mmCIF file of C-alpha atoms in Angstrom:
data_model
loop_
_atom_site.group_PDB
_atom_site.id
_atom_site.type_symbol
_atom_site.label_atom_id
_atom_site.label_comp_id
_atom_site.label_asym_id
_atom_site.label_seq_id
_atom_site.Cartn_x
_atom_site.Cartn_y
_atom_site.Cartn_z
ATOM 1 C CA ARG Q 1 -28.931 9.053 -73.106
ATOM 2 C CA ALA Q 2 -27.222 11.669 -70.907
ATOM 3 C CA THR Q 3 -26.928 11.427 -67.140
ATOM 4 C CA PRO Q 4 -29.486 13.662 -65.392
ATOM 5 C CA LEU Q 5 -27.960 16.491 -63.359
ATOM 6 C CA LEU Q 6 -29.224 17.330 -59.877
ATOM 7 C CA TYR Q 7 -28.677 20.995 -59.001
ATOM 8 C CA LYS Q 8 -30.274 22.650 -55.977
ATOM 9 C CA ASP Q 9 -34.033 22.023 -56.314
ATOM 10 C CA LEU Q 10 -33.853 20.981 -59.997
ATOM 11 C CA VAL Q 11 -33.086 18.007 -62.166
ATOM 12 C CA ILE Q 12 -31.681 18.928 -65.593
ATOM 13 C CA LEU Q 13 -32.477 16.438 -68.350
ATOM 14 C CA ALA Q 14 -30.799 16.401 -71.772
ATOM 15 C CA GLY Q 15 -32.250 14.218 -74.506
ATOM 16 C CA ALA Q 16 -30.714 12.621 -77.588
ATOM 17 C CA PHE Q 17 -32.711 14.802 -80.001
ATOM 18 C CA GLY Q 18 -31.586 18.138 -78.519
ATOM 19 C CA HIS Q 19 -34.228 18.726 -75.867
ATOM 20 C CA VAL Q 20 -33.119 20.124 -72.504
ATOM 21 C CA GLN Q 21 -35.512 20.459 -69.608
ATOM 22 C CA ALA Q 22 -35.308 21.592 -65.982
ATOM 23 C CA ALA Q 23 -37.861 20.052 -63.636
ATOM 24 C CA GLU Q 24 -38.471 20.732 -59.962
ATOM 25 C CA LEU Q 25 -37.332 17.791 -57.853
ATOM 26 C CA ALA Q 26 -40.206 18.078 -55.371
ATOM 27 C CA THR Q 27 -43.048 18.176 -57.904
ATOM 28 C CA GLY Q 28 -41.694 17.086 -61.294
ATOM 29 C CA LYS Q 29 -43.105 20.325 -62.743
ATOM 30 C CA THR Q 30 -41.192 21.660 -65.745
ATOM 31 C CA ARG Q 31 -39.564 25.001 -64.923
ATOM 32 C CA TRP Q 32 -38.145 25.609 -68.421
ATOM 33 C CA GLU Q 33 -37.261 23.746 -71.610
ATOM 34 C CA LEU Q 34 -35.125 24.370 -74.686
ATOM 35 C CA ASN Q 35 -34.446 22.583 -77.959
ATOM 36 C CA ARG Q 36 -30.717 22.921 -78.767
ATOM 37 C CA ARG Q 37 -31.248 22.022 -82.436
ATOM 38 C CA GLU Q 38 -33.735 24.831 -82.979
ATOM 39 C CA ALA Q 39 -32.166 27.451 -80.693
ATOM 40 C CA PHE Q 40 -28.640 27.132 -82.091
ATOM 41 C CA GLY Q 41 -29.129 26.169 -85.724
ATOM 42 C CA VAL Q 42 -28.029 22.527 -85.628
ATOM 43 C CA GLU Q 43 -28.974 21.168 -89.050
ATOM 44 C CA ALA Q 44 -26.591 18.220 -89.324
ATOM 45 C CA GLN Q 45 -27.994 14.745 -88.913
ATOM 46 C CA LEU Q 46 -26.169 13.511 -85.840
ATOM 47 C CA LYS Q 47 -25.696 9.755 -86.179
ATOM 48 C CA TRP Q 48 -25.699 9.180 -82.432
ATOM 49 C CA GLY Q 49 -27.704 12.261 -81.439
ATOM 50 C CA PHE Q 50 -26.711 14.370 -78.469
ATOM 51 C CA CYS Q 51 -24.833 12.326 -75.877
ATOM 52 C CA GLY Q 52 -23.073 14.823 -73.592
ATOM 53 C CA SER Q 53 -24.322 15.143 -70.035
ATOM 54 C CA PRO Q 54 -25.122 18.614 -68.664
ATOM 55 C CA LEU Q 55 -22.534 20.152 -66.341
ATOM 56 C CA ILE Q 56 -22.607 22.965 -63.766
ATOM 57 C CA VAL Q 57 -19.517 25.219 -63.555
ATOM 58 C CA ASP Q 58 -19.489 28.394 -61.444
ATOM 59 C CA GLY Q 59 -23.293 28.296 -61.256
ATOM 60 C CA LYS Q 60 -23.691 28.051 -65.045
ATOM 61 C CA LEU Q 61 -25.274 25.141 -66.913
ATOM 62 C CA ILE Q 62 -22.838 24.075 -69.643
ATOM 63 C CA LEU Q 63 -24.133 22.256 -72.748
ATOM 64 C CA THR Q 64 -22.785 21.400 -76.202
ATOM 65 C CA PRO Q 65 -25.214 22.162 -79.047
ATOM 66 C CA GLY Q 66 -22.494 21.707 -81.676
ATOM 67 C CA GLY Q 67 -24.141 23.960 -84.246
ATOM 68 C CA PRO Q 68 -22.709 26.792 -86.347
ATOM 69 C CA LYS Q 69 -24.132 29.341 -83.880
ATOM 70 C CA ALA Q 70 -22.651 27.694 -80.782
ATOM 71 C CA SER Q 71 -20.413 24.756 -80.032
ATOM 72 C CA LEU Q 72 -20.503 25.389 -76.270
ATOM 73 C CA ILE Q 73 -23.119 27.362 -74.317
ATOM 74 C CA ALA Q 74 -23.837 28.467 -70.765
ATOM 75 C CA LEU Q 75 -27.375 28.822 -69.432
ATOM 76 C CA ASP Q 76 -28.804 30.062 -66.157
ATOM 77 C CA PRO Q 77 -29.883 26.757 -64.586
ATOM 78 C CA ALA Q 78 -32.871 28.368 -62.830
ATOM 79 C CA THR Q 79 -34.371 30.025 -65.917
ATOM 80 C CA GLY Q 80 -32.766 28.498 -69.031
ATOM 81 C CA LYS Q 81 -31.683 31.985 -70.166
ATOM 82 C CA VAL Q 82 -28.622 31.937 -72.436
ATOM 83 C CA LEU Q 83 -25.649 33.539 -70.658
ATOM 84 C CA TRP Q 84 -23.066 32.987 -73.422
#
């Protein structure tokens, strides 16, 4: 549902059910993955699911979980580690 994001040697994919995955462009191998619903406590039933496309700003991967623990997050695009 979201537009894939190409960043350096990765493609970042964000699915409608909260899954986010970084795959290597050359091989398709998954480098890391995260479920926004589980990681950030999203319990609401989202009628349309997650629709926002991932975004890179100042080298940070910006996503919108929309849960009580985080409405906006930044991840390291290379590792998936939460930055804020």
